[in-house]
Amino acid sequence: MTTELAPRTERFFLLTLAGVQFSHILDFMIMMPLGPILMAAFGIGTHEFGLLVASYSFSAAISGVLAATFVDLFERKRMLLVCFALFALATLACALAPGFSMLLLARGLAGVFGGIMGALVQTMVGDVIPFSRRARASGLIASAFSLSTIAGVPLSLWLANHFGWQTPFILIAATSVLFIVVGLRFLPELRHHLSEEKRAHLLSATFSVLGEANHRHALLFSALLVFSGFTVIPYITVYAVNNVGIDPHDIPFVYLAGGFATFISARLIGQWADRHGKVEAYRWVALITIVPLLVLTHVGRLPLWGWLICSTSFFVLISGRMIPAMAVITSAAQPKLRGTFMSLNGTVQSLAMGLATTLAGYMIALDADGHVVGYPFAGYLAVGANLVAIWYVGRIVMHGHKP
């Protein structure tokens, strides 16, 4: 069951959710290009840096389990904006952290609220947007990733290089406050999922979700999807600087090019998936992704233009496959349990993200000359998980889909 909105209201609704996504995706993404700066500032290695990235994911996983017990008991808009405000405070705490341990704790707190926000955004898309337009809507929401790489990451890196690593987190906190005000104005209240029927206990909805085989298939597919990306993604900047020979000051161009390309491709992939089938679109994009994935993790020294070709094609395809995939995952949920399902999905994705980042962190190391070693093995692991996901997606049944 969906709550239909007028076309103009629907567009403002999706743009506002994209703004929410922009804030917490930028907060997560900025850690990866900040890798060399943070490693130098705190005197840490790849293992500790991996923990900084993974702490967000593992905290988001824990919060997803907790949120699954109550997320469908509250009106969507109010819950999203409360979590958004707490997320902004946690991100500000990152900027105020005096050392590695406190930054690790602050990243964990940001992950707690960011994880709930991500699940709620996808839940609200499923609540409002009909199945026939859901991939296109997911493409618009995915443009938040593109905008964060086009504008957010380069600007944040420029601020970090000129004013210190703390300034990007201050920028994200301020941006979050702005989008909270926008959300108060443009997000509709969503109550149709609320029921007078009382639950037997807090975990009854969680057990109902996990008790259905289709939900379990979708959650496993979701885990494979994320795992196959995050064995590689967190270490791209470190590899580019240390092995490929890219100047740290040129890293913003990498994210600018990748973000601009994905901004264009995300909408096109969403439209293609709605027109020709979400599963088929996912499989084709995921299959093609293998090529830049292997090139990116094996390539040696390159000029900037050569690296831009590798990294941009990787960004376009690795994020592009998420658009039809998230439409499939969202549509696998029983409508009355969608909030609980998407919270558990957020948990599964965060666990997969944290596991992939941590595992790759132990596979990857710096040698005596400062070069990254072990990155090709992370690439092989990503390809393996990607191939399993391509096969497994066929087991998912989508509600609202008419064969």
mmCIF file of C-alpha atoms in Angstrom:
data_model
loop_
_atom_site.group_PDB
_atom_site.id
_atom_site.type_symbol
_atom_site.label_atom_id
_atom_site.label_comp_id
_atom_site.label_asym_id
_atom_site.label_seq_id
_atom_site.Cartn_x
_atom_site.Cartn_y
_atom_site.Cartn_z
ATOM 1 C CA MET A 1 0.000 0.000 0.000
ATOM 2 C CA THR A 2 1.345 3.464 -0.908
ATOM 3 C CA THR A 3 0.280 7.018 -0.040
ATOM 4 C CA GLU A 4 -0.230 8.852 -3.346
ATOM 5 C CA LEU A 5 0.972 12.458 -3.600
ATOM 6 C CA ALA A 6 0.318 15.088 -6.240
ATOM 7 C CA PRO A 7 3.166 15.225 -8.825
ATOM 8 C CA ARG A 8 4.560 18.568 -7.572
ATOM 9 C CA THR A 9 4.326 17.483 -3.918
ATOM 10 C CA GLU A 10 5.962 14.158 -4.794
ATOM 11 C CA ARG A 11 8.892 15.927 -6.428
ATOM 12 C CA PHE A 12 9.479 18.164 -3.389
ATOM 13 C CA PHE A 13 9.172 15.078 -1.200
ATOM 14 C CA LEU A 14 11.873 13.216 -3.165
ATOM 15 C CA LEU A 15 14.172 16.239 -3.351
ATOM 16 C CA THR A 16 13.916 16.702 0.421
ATOM 17 C CA LEU A 17 14.739 13.044 1.025
ATOM 18 C CA ALA A 18 17.677 13.441 -1.365
ATOM 19 C CA GLY A 19 18.860 16.305 0.860
ATOM 20 C CA VAL A 20 18.687 14.068 3.915
ATOM 21 C CA GLN A 21 20.648 11.404 2.032
ATOM 22 C CA PHE A 22 23.190 14.012 0.903
ATOM 23 C CA SER A 23 24.003 14.937 4.500
ATOM 24 C CA HIS A 24 24.568 11.487 5.925
ATOM 25 C CA ILE A 25 26.196 10.048 2.769
ATOM 26 C CA LEU A 26 28.671 12.944 2.703
ATOM 27 C CA ASP A 27 29.355 12.367 6.405
ATOM 28 C CA PHE A 28 30.197 8.735 5.658
ATOM 29 C CA MET A 29 32.021 9.353 2.366
ATOM 30 C CA ILE A 30 34.259 12.147 3.587
ATOM 31 C CA MET A 31 36.175 9.741 5.833
ATOM 32 C CA MET A 32 37.613 7.887 2.825
ATOM 33 C CA PRO A 33 39.256 10.795 0.943
ATOM 34 C CA LEU A 34 40.345 12.216 4.319
ATOM 35 C CA GLY A 35 42.312 8.967 4.868
ATOM 36 C CA PRO A 36 45.815 10.332 4.124
ATOM 37 C CA ILE A 37 45.145 13.515 6.142
ATOM 38 C CA LEU A 38 43.780 11.639 9.183
ATOM 39 C CA MET A 39 46.519 8.998 9.071
ATOM 40 C CA ALA A 40 49.123 11.781 9.173
ATOM 41 C CA ALA A 41 47.279 13.851 11.797
ATOM 42 C CA PHE A 42 46.812 10.975 14.268
ATOM 43 C CA GLY A 43 49.861 8.891 13.326
ATOM 44 C CA ILE A 44 47.753 5.833 12.496
ATOM 45 C CA GLY A 45 48.016 3.053 9.884
ATOM 46 C CA THR A 46 45.569 1.399 7.500
ATOM 47 C CA HIS A 47 44.171 -0.891 10.235
ATOM 48 C CA GLU A 48 43.242 2.013 12.538
ATOM 49 C CA PHE A 49 41.888 4.004 9.619
ATOM 50 C CA GLY A 50 39.761 1.006 8.654
ATOM 51 C CA LEU A 51 38.334 1.021 12.186
ATOM 52 C CA LEU A 52 37.407 4.705 11.829
ATOM 53 C CA VAL A 53 35.431 3.911 8.676
ATOM 54 C CA ALA A 54 33.975 0.664 10.050
ATOM 55 C CA SER A 55 32.907 2.211 13.405
ATOM 56 C CA TYR A 56 30.196 4.162 11.558
ATOM 57 C CA SER A 57 28.983 0.991 9.858
ATOM 58 C CA PHE A 58 28.954 -1.229 12.941
ATOM 59 C CA SER A 59 27.129 1.432 14.978
ATOM 60 C CA ALA A 60 24.574 1.816 12.186
ATOM 61 C CA ALA A 61 24.090 -1.953 12.285
ATOM 62 C CA ILE A 62 23.379 -1.929 16.016
ATOM 63 C CA SER A 63 20.983 1.008 15.717
ATOM 64 C CA GLY A 64 19.179 -0.774 12.881
ATOM 65 C CA VAL A 65 18.460 -3.773 15.124
ATOM 66 C CA LEU A 66 17.149 -1.475 17.844
ATOM 67 C CA ALA A 67 15.144 0.663 15.411
ATOM 68 C CA ALA A 68 13.463 -2.441 14.006
ATOM 69 C CA THR A 69 11.695 -2.859 17.358
ATOM 70 C CA PHE A 70 9.966 0.537 17.232
ATOM 71 C CA VAL A 71 10.308 2.196 13.797
ATOM 72 C CA ASP A 72 6.819 1.151 12.613
ATOM 73 C CA LEU A 73 5.245 2.458 15.830
ATOM 74 C CA PHE A 74 5.874 6.130 15.033
ATOM 75 C CA GLU A 75 4.938 8.638 12.362
ATOM 76 C CA ARG A 76 7.710 8.680 9.735
ATOM 77 C CA LYS A 77 8.383 12.415 9.349
ATOM 78 C CA ARG A 78 8.809 13.147 13.055
ATOM 79 C CA MET A 79 11.094 10.184 13.604
ATOM 80 C CA LEU A 80 13.279 11.077 10.622
ATOM 81 C CA LEU A 81 13.750 14.692 11.711
ATOM 82 C CA VAL A 82 14.529 13.781 15.343
ATOM 83 C CA CYS A 83 17.199 11.331 14.169
ATOM 84 C CA PHE A 84 18.497 13.993 11.768
ATOM 85 C CA ALA A 85 18.950 16.500 14.601
ATOM 86 C CA LEU A 86 20.832 13.955 16.742
ATOM 87 C CA PHE A 87 22.957 13.042 13.732
ATOM 88 C CA ALA A 88 23.924 16.722 13.289
ATOM 89 C CA LEU A 89 25.060 16.894 16.937
ATOM 90 C CA ALA A 90 27.119 13.700 16.581
ATOM 91 C CA THR A 91 28.785 15.040 13.425
ATOM 92 C CA LEU A 92 29.645 18.267 15.227
ATOM 93 C CA ALA A 93 31.194 16.124 17.979
ATOM 94 C CA CYS A 94 33.516 14.619 15.328
ATOM 95 C CA ALA A 95 34.888 18.096 14.633
ATOM 96 C CA LEU A 96 35.470 18.679 18.358
ATOM 97 C CA ALA A 97 37.208 15.333 18.970
ATOM 98 C CA PRO A 98 40.680 15.942 20.487
ATOM 99 C CA GLY A 99 42.178 12.570 19.511
ATOM 100 C CA PHE A 100 41.748 9.241 17.737
ATOM 101 C CA SER A 101 39.717 7.546 20.495
ATOM 102 C CA MET A 102 37.197 10.369 20.794
ATOM 103 C CA LEU A 103 36.876 10.622 17.010
ATOM 104 C CA LEU A 104 36.209 6.871 16.898
ATOM 105 C CA LEU A 105 33.447 7.304 19.493
ATOM 106 C CA ALA A 106 31.926 10.303 17.688
ATOM 107 C CA ARG A 107 31.956 8.413 14.381
ATOM 108 C CA GLY A 108 30.098 5.604 16.100
ATOM 109 C CA LEU A 109 27.414 8.004 17.359
ATOM 110 C CA ALA A 110 27.015 9.520 13.896
ATOM 111 C CA GLY A 111 26.589 5.996 12.548
ATOM 112 C CA VAL A 112 23.813 5.237 15.053
ATOM 113 C CA PHE A 113 21.588 8.032 13.755
ATOM 114 C CA GLY A 114 22.810 7.971 10.143
ATOM 115 C CA GLY A 115 21.857 4.301 9.874
ATOM 116 C CA ILE A 116 18.297 4.945 11.050
ATOM 117 C CA MET A 117 17.993 7.911 8.672
ATOM 118 C CA GLY A 118 19.088 5.860 5.674
ATOM 119 C CA ALA A 119 16.542 3.154 6.472
ATOM 120 C CA LEU A 120 13.758 5.707 6.975
ATOM 121 C CA VAL A 121 14.469 7.435 3.653
ATOM 122 C CA GLN A 122 14.136 4.153 1.745
ATOM 123 C CA THR A 123 11.056 3.228 3.796
ATOM 124 C CA MET A 124 9.353 6.524 2.938
ATOM 125 C CA VAL A 125 10.118 6.034 -0.763
ATOM 126 C CA GLY A 126 8.433 2.618 -0.570
ATOM 127 C CA ASP A 127 5.489 4.111 1.332
ATOM 128 C CA VAL A 128 4.808 6.849 -1.213
ATOM 129 C CA ILE A 129 6.147 5.891 -4.656
ATOM 130 C CA PRO A 130 4.312 3.185 -6.679
ATOM 131 C CA PHE A 131 6.337 0.181 -7.860
ATOM 132 C CA SER A 132 6.201 1.297 -11.505
ATOM 133 C CA ARG A 133 8.181 4.483 -10.694
ATOM 134 C CA ARG A 134 10.253 3.237 -7.771
ATOM 135 C CA ALA A 135 13.566 2.751 -9.599
ATOM 136 C CA ARG A 136 13.290 6.257 -11.049
ATOM 137 C CA ALA A 137 12.652 7.600 -7.546
ATOM 138 C CA SER A 138 15.623 5.611 -6.259
ATOM 139 C CA GLY A 139 17.681 7.204 -9.023
ATOM 140 C CA LEU A 140 16.698 10.667 -7.816
ATOM 141 C CA ILE A 141 17.556 9.758 -4.221
ATOM 142 C CA ALA A 142 20.837 8.262 -5.470
ATOM 143 C CA SER A 143 21.685 11.641 -6.983
ATOM 144 C CA ALA A 144 22.512 12.625 -3.401
ATOM 145 C CA PHE A 145 25.578 10.392 -3.722
ATOM 146 C CA SER A 146 26.493 12.177 -6.949
ATOM 147 C CA LEU A 147 26.017 15.640 -5.476
ATOM 148 C CA SER A 148 28.063 14.727 -2.424
ATOM 149 C CA THR A 149 30.929 13.685 -4.703
ATOM 150 C CA ILE A 150 30.510 16.647 -7.097
ATOM 151 C CA ALA A 151 30.199 19.380 -4.489
ATOM 152 C CA GLY A 152 30.466 17.991 -0.971
ATOM 153 C CA VAL A 153 33.681 15.951 -1.129
ATOM 154 C CA PRO A 154 35.802 18.431 -3.172
ATOM 155 C CA LEU A 155 34.677 21.347 -1.004
ATOM 156 C CA SER A 156 35.272 19.334 2.171
ATOM 157 C CA LEU A 157 38.766 18.331 1.002
ATOM 158 C CA TRP A 158 39.566 21.934 0.126
ATOM 159 C CA LEU A 159 38.443 23.027 3.591
ATOM 160 C CA ALA A 160 40.418 20.200 5.217
ATOM 161 C CA ASN A 161 43.586 21.105 3.301
ATOM 162 C CA HIS A 162 43.325 24.803 4.137
ATOM 163 C CA PHE A 163 41.613 24.956 7.542
ATOM 164 C CA GLY A 164 42.085 21.526 9.129
ATOM 165 C CA TRP A 165 40.374 18.123 9.009
ATOM 166 C CA GLN A 166 37.662 19.305 11.433
ATOM 167 C CA THR A 167 36.025 21.794 9.038
ATOM 168 C CA PRO A 168 34.228 19.248 6.791
ATOM 169 C CA PHE A 169 32.320 17.939 9.811
ATOM 170 C CA ILE A 170 31.299 21.473 10.787
ATOM 171 C CA LEU A 171 30.050 22.007 7.221
ATOM 172 C CA ILE A 172 28.010 18.778 7.320
ATOM 173 C CA ALA A 173 26.448 19.694 10.682
ATOM 174 C CA ALA A 174 25.438 23.123 9.334
ATOM 175 C CA THR A 175 24.018 21.581 6.140
ATOM 176 C CA SER A 176 22.009 19.131 8.243
ATOM 177 C CA VAL A 177 20.359 21.980 10.142
ATOM 178 C CA LEU A 178 19.358 23.561 6.820
ATOM 179 C CA PHE A 179 17.754 20.343 5.547
ATOM 180 C CA ILE A 180 15.928 19.824 8.853
ATOM 181 C CA VAL A 181 14.205 23.172 8.254
ATOM 182 C CA VAL A 182 13.377 22.116 4.665
ATOM 183 C CA GLY A 183 12.041 18.783 5.943
ATOM 184 C CA LEU A 184 9.710 20.507 8.384
ATOM 185 C CA ARG A 185 8.223 22.375 5.433
ATOM 186 C CA PHE A 186 8.053 19.785 2.648
ATOM 187 C CA LEU A 187 7.848 16.279 4.136
ATOM 188 C CA PRO A 188 4.281 14.981 4.556
ATOM 189 C CA GLU A 189 3.204 13.113 7.666
ATOM 190 C CA LEU A 190 3.000 9.372 6.986
ATOM 191 C CA ARG A 191 0.736 7.429 9.343
ATOM 192 C CA HIS A 192 -0.880 4.766 7.169
ATOM 193 C CA HIS A 193 1.414 2.065 8.587
ATOM 194 C CA LEU A 194 0.242 2.738 12.148
ATOM 195 C CA SER A 195 -2.177 0.172 13.483
ATOM 196 C CA GLU A 196 -4.431 -0.047 16.514
ATOM 197 C CA GLU A 197 -3.422 -3.679 16.796
ATOM 198 C CA LYS A 198 -0.988 -4.119 19.678
ATOM 199 C CA ARG A 199 2.165 -6.158 19.278
ATOM 200 C CA ALA A 200 2.715 -9.197 21.431
ATOM 201 C CA HIS A 201 6.219 -7.926 22.254
ATOM 202 C CA LEU A 202 8.847 -5.512 20.928
ATOM 203 C CA LEU A 203 10.478 -8.096 18.651
ATOM 204 C CA SER A 204 7.267 -9.418 17.128
ATOM 205 C CA ALA A 205 7.630 -7.291 13.958
ATOM 206 C CA THR A 206 11.292 -8.306 13.662
ATOM 207 C CA PHE A 207 10.359 -11.976 13.933
ATOM 208 C CA SER A 208 7.590 -11.454 11.374
ATOM 209 C CA VAL A 209 10.088 -9.969 8.909
ATOM 210 C CA LEU A 210 12.716 -12.641 9.455
ATOM 211 C CA GLY A 211 10.102 -15.400 9.393
ATOM 212 C CA GLU A 212 9.355 -14.795 5.711
ATOM 213 C CA ALA A 213 11.771 -16.436 3.254
ATOM 214 C CA ASN A 214 11.440 -13.643 0.695
ATOM 215 C CA HIS A 215 12.572 -11.079 3.265
ATOM 216 C CA ARG A 216 15.590 -13.236 4.128
ATOM 217 C CA HIS A 217 16.501 -13.572 0.439
ATOM 218 C CA ALA A 218 16.356 -9.785 0.008
ATOM 219 C CA LEU A 219 18.483 -9.169 3.123
ATOM 220 C CA LEU A 220 21.161 -11.624 2.005
ATOM 221 C CA PHE A 221 21.207 -10.060 -1.470
ATOM 222 C CA SER A 222 21.553 -6.635 0.165
ATOM 223 C CA ALA A 223 24.540 -7.822 2.207
ATOM 224 C CA LEU A 224 26.284 -9.235 -0.880
ATOM 225 C CA LEU A 225 25.597 -6.008 -2.753
ATOM 226 C CA VAL A 226 27.284 -3.809 -0.156
ATOM 227 C CA PHE A 227 30.096 -6.237 0.679
ATOM 228 C CA SER A 228 31.143 -6.380 -2.974
ATOM 229 C CA GLY A 229 31.683 -2.601 -2.995
ATOM 230 C CA PHE A 230 33.200 -1.891 0.383
ATOM 231 C CA THR A 231 36.105 -4.290 0.169
ATOM 232 C CA VAL A 232 37.468 -1.733 -2.330
ATOM 233 C CA ILE A 233 35.832 1.701 -1.851
ATOM 234 C CA PRO A 234 37.338 2.860 1.503
ATOM 235 C CA TYR A 235 40.930 2.496 0.284
ATOM 236 C CA ILE A 236 40.662 4.081 -3.169
ATOM 237 C CA THR A 237 42.169 7.413 -2.106
ATOM 238 C CA VAL A 238 45.053 5.839 -0.171
ATOM 239 C CA TYR A 239 45.826 3.586 -3.161
ATOM 240 C CA ALA A 240 45.574 6.488 -5.628
ATOM 241 C CA VAL A 241 48.040 8.622 -3.658
ATOM 242 C CA ASN A 242 50.510 5.908 -2.605
ATOM 243 C CA ASN A 243 50.529 3.603 -5.654
ATOM 244 C CA VAL A 244 49.090 5.394 -8.668
ATOM 245 C CA GLY A 245 51.010 8.587 -7.931
ATOM 246 C CA ILE A 246 48.062 10.997 -7.797
ATOM 247 C CA ASP A 247 48.888 14.238 -5.993
ATOM 248 C CA PRO A 248 46.718 14.629 -2.842
ATOM 249 C CA HIS A 249 45.651 18.068 -4.087
ATOM 250 C CA ASP A 250 44.228 16.428 -7.239
ATOM 251 C CA ILE A 251 41.990 14.024 -5.299
ATOM 252 C CA PRO A 252 39.023 16.485 -5.397
ATOM 253 C CA PHE A 253 39.080 16.180 -9.214
ATOM 254 C CA VAL A 254 38.629 12.409 -8.859
ATOM 255 C CA TYR A 255 35.435 12.870 -6.837
ATOM 256 C CA LEU A 256 34.285 15.797 -8.975
ATOM 257 C CA ALA A 257 34.512 13.738 -12.174
ATOM 258 C CA GLY A 258 32.963 10.653 -10.585
ATOM 259 C CA GLY A 259 30.146 12.615 -9.004
ATOM 260 C CA PHE A 260 29.287 14.549 -12.164
ATOM 261 C CA ALA A 261 29.164 11.343 -14.205
ATOM 262 C CA THR A 262 26.997 9.500 -11.657
ATOM 263 C CA PHE A 263 24.659 12.489 -11.394
ATOM 264 C CA ILE A 264 23.857 12.001 -15.076
ATOM 265 C CA SER A 265 23.917 8.190 -15.106
ATOM 266 C CA ALA A 266 21.791 7.661 -11.963
ATOM 267 C CA ARG A 267 18.648 9.142 -13.506
ATOM 268 C CA LEU A 268 19.190 7.273 -16.793
ATOM 269 C CA ILE A 269 19.716 3.928 -15.047
ATOM 270 C CA GLY A 270 16.579 4.480 -12.934
ATOM 271 C CA GLN A 271 14.465 5.188 -16.017
ATOM 272 C CA TRP A 272 15.953 2.198 -17.852
ATOM 273 C CA ALA A 273 15.226 -0.114 -14.902
ATOM 274 C CA ASP A 274 11.580 0.989 -14.670
ATOM 275 C CA ARG A 275 11.141 0.500 -18.394
ATOM 276 C CA HIS A 276 12.943 -2.810 -18.958
ATOM 277 C CA GLY A 277 12.917 -4.534 -15.578
ATOM 278 C CA LYS A 278 14.742 -3.915 -12.331
ATOM 279 C CA VAL A 279 16.369 -7.348 -12.027
ATOM 280 C CA GLU A 280 17.604 -7.344 -15.615
ATOM 281 C CA ALA A 281 18.976 -3.798 -15.281
ATOM 282 C CA TYR A 282 20.771 -4.697 -12.058
ATOM 283 C CA ARG A 283 22.375 -7.803 -13.565
ATOM 284 C CA TRP A 284 23.712 -5.994 -16.616
ATOM 285 C CA VAL A 285 25.181 -3.074 -14.649
ATOM 286 C CA ALA A 286 26.657 -5.367 -11.975
ATOM 287 C CA LEU A 287 28.240 -7.601 -14.619
ATOM 288 C CA ILE A 288 29.901 -4.671 -16.394
ATOM 289 C CA THR A 289 31.109 -3.344 -13.014
ATOM 290 C CA ILE A 290 33.604 -6.220 -12.789
ATOM 291 C CA VAL A 291 35.846 -4.627 -15.447
ATOM 292 C CA PRO A 292 36.617 -1.281 -13.717
ATOM 293 C CA LEU A 293 36.683 -3.060 -10.354
ATOM 294 C CA LEU A 294 39.577 -5.288 -11.434
ATOM 295 C CA VAL A 295 41.373 -2.496 -13.297
ATOM 296 C CA LEU A 296 41.105 -0.130 -10.326
ATOM 297 C CA THR A 297 42.622 -2.604 -7.868
ATOM 298 C CA HIS A 298 45.476 -3.743 -10.146
ATOM 299 C CA VAL A 299 46.617 -0.659 -12.036
ATOM 300 C CA GLY A 300 50.059 0.852 -11.419
ATOM 301 C CA ARG A 301 51.272 4.423 -11.903
ATOM 302 C CA LEU A 302 49.079 6.507 -14.186
ATOM 303 C CA PRO A 303 48.692 10.146 -15.186
ATOM 304 C CA LEU A 304 45.727 11.913 -13.659
ATOM 305 C CA TRP A 305 43.591 11.556 -16.815
ATOM 306 C CA GLY A 306 44.159 7.794 -16.876
ATOM 307 C CA TRP A 307 43.153 7.411 -13.238
ATOM 308 C CA LEU A 308 40.074 9.578 -13.833
ATOM 309 C CA ILE A 309 38.890 7.157 -16.524
ATOM 310 C CA CYS A 310 39.336 4.192 -14.147
ATOM 311 C CA SER A 311 37.803 5.820 -11.065
ATOM 312 C CA THR A 312 34.904 7.534 -12.873
ATOM 313 C CA SER A 313 33.776 4.348 -14.626
ATOM 314 C CA PHE A 314 34.021 2.557 -11.284
ATOM 315 C CA PHE A 315 31.900 5.172 -9.482
ATOM 316 C CA VAL A 316 29.254 5.202 -12.240
ATOM 317 C CA LEU A 317 28.813 1.428 -12.274
ATOM 318 C CA ILE A 318 29.275 0.578 -8.577
ATOM 319 C CA SER A 319 26.653 3.176 -7.616
ATOM 320 C CA GLY A 320 24.523 2.550 -10.717
ATOM 321 C CA ARG A 321 23.838 -1.084 -9.800
ATOM 322 C CA MET A 322 22.490 0.131 -6.428
ATOM 323 C CA ILE A 323 19.576 1.953 -8.102
ATOM 324 C CA PRO A 324 17.654 -1.055 -9.487
ATOM 325 C CA ALA A 325 18.935 -3.175 -6.586
ATOM 326 C CA MET A 326 17.408 -0.881 -3.949
ATOM 327 C CA ALA A 327 14.112 -0.824 -5.870
ATOM 328 C CA VAL A 328 14.143 -4.640 -5.762
ATOM 329 C CA ILE A 329 14.994 -4.725 -2.042
ATOM 330 C CA THR A 330 12.393 -2.108 -1.053
ATOM 331 C CA SER A 331 9.721 -3.909 -3.096
ATOM 332 C CA ALA A 332 10.466 -7.230 -1.370
ATOM 333 C CA ALA A 333 9.001 -5.932 1.904
ATOM 334 C CA GLN A 334 5.458 -6.494 3.070
ATOM 335 C CA PRO A 335 4.049 -2.911 3.122
ATOM 336 C CA LYS A 336 2.880 -3.030 6.768
ATOM 337 C CA LEU A 337 6.347 -4.179 7.853
ATOM 338 C CA ARG A 338 8.366 -1.980 5.505
ATOM 339 C CA GLY A 339 9.860 0.213 8.237
ATOM 340 C CA THR A 340 11.000 -2.787 10.261
ATOM 341 C CA PHE A 341 12.312 -4.524 7.129
ATOM 342 C CA MET A 342 14.277 -1.468 5.965
ATOM 343 C CA SER A 343 15.739 -1.002 9.461
ATOM 344 C CA LEU A 344 16.931 -4.602 9.386
ATOM 345 C CA ASN A 345 18.170 -4.022 5.856
ATOM 346 C CA GLY A 346 20.152 -1.051 7.131
ATOM 347 C CA THR A 347 21.614 -3.300 9.817
ATOM 348 C CA VAL A 348 22.562 -5.972 7.296
ATOM 349 C CA GLN A 349 24.104 -3.426 4.930
ATOM 350 C CA SER A 350 26.033 -1.760 7.727
ATOM 351 C CA LEU A 351 27.330 -5.085 9.011
ATOM 352 C CA ALA A 352 28.395 -6.042 5.490
ATOM 353 C CA MET A 353 30.015 -2.646 5.049
ATOM 354 C CA GLY A 354 31.889 -2.854 8.339
ATOM 355 C CA LEU A 355 32.922 -6.459 7.734
ATOM 356 C CA ALA A 356 34.158 -5.682 4.217
ATOM 357 C CA THR A 357 36.084 -2.598 5.360
ATOM 358 C CA THR A 358 37.662 -4.398 8.311
ATOM 359 C CA LEU A 359 38.503 -7.538 6.344
ATOM 360 C CA ALA A 360 40.038 -5.523 3.515
ATOM 361 C CA GLY A 361 41.955 -3.500 6.112
ATOM 362 C CA TYR A 362 43.701 -6.687 7.210
ATOM 363 C CA MET A 363 44.333 -7.768 3.611
ATOM 364 C CA ILE A 364 45.819 -4.376 2.726
ATOM 365 C CA ALA A 365 48.971 -2.895 4.261
ATOM 366 C CA LEU A 366 51.717 -0.346 3.565
ATOM 367 C CA ASP A 367 55.170 -1.696 2.679
ATOM 368 C CA ALA A 368 58.490 -0.101 3.639
ATOM 369 C CA ASP A 369 58.280 2.294 0.690
ATOM 370 C CA GLY A 370 54.769 3.425 1.633
ATOM 371 C CA HIS A 371 53.039 1.521 -1.175
ATOM 372 C CA VAL A 372 49.710 -0.245 -0.637
ATOM 373 C CA VAL A 373 50.014 -4.029 -0.949
ATOM 374 C CA GLY A 374 47.189 -6.583 -1.007
ATOM 375 C CA TYR A 375 44.653 -4.394 -2.839
ATOM 376 C CA PRO A 376 44.253 -6.874 -5.751
ATOM 377 C CA PHE A 377 43.075 -9.537 -3.263
ATOM 378 C CA ALA A 378 40.375 -7.134 -2.057
ATOM 379 C CA GLY A 379 39.358 -6.752 -5.705
ATOM 380 C CA TYR A 380 39.067 -10.520 -6.196
ATOM 381 C CA LEU A 381 36.911 -10.773 -3.056
ATOM 382 C CA ALA A 382 34.643 -7.994 -4.374
ATOM 383 C CA VAL A 383 34.234 -9.730 -7.735
ATOM 384 C CA GLY A 384 33.311 -13.013 -6.048
ATOM 385 C CA ALA A 385 30.613 -11.397 -3.887
ATOM 386 C CA ASN A 386 29.327 -9.458 -6.902
ATOM 387 C CA LEU A 387 28.910 -12.634 -8.972
ATOM 388 C CA VAL A 388 27.021 -14.378 -6.169
ATOM 389 C CA ALA A 389 24.693 -11.344 -5.868
ATOM 390 C CA ILE A 390 24.016 -11.389 -9.635
ATOM 391 C CA TRP A 391 22.891 -15.002 -9.343
ATOM 392 C CA TYR A 392 20.970 -14.584 -6.068
ATOM 393 C CA VAL A 393 18.788 -11.603 -7.046
ATOM 394 C CA GLY A 394 16.547 -13.934 -9.079
ATOM 395 C CA ARG A 395 15.238 -15.514 -5.871
ATOM 396 C CA ILE A 396 13.527 -12.300 -4.686
ATOM 397 C CA VAL A 397 9.789 -11.749 -5.203
ATOM 398 C CA MET A 398 8.757 -8.093 -5.535
ATOM 399 C CA HIS A 399 5.417 -6.863 -4.145
ATOM 400 C CA GLY A 400 3.632 -4.665 -6.637
ATOM 401 C CA HIS A 401 5.423 -6.309 -9.561
ATOM 402 C CA LYS A 402 3.148 -7.720 -12.240
ATOM 403 C CA PRO A 403 4.899 -10.492 -14.209
#
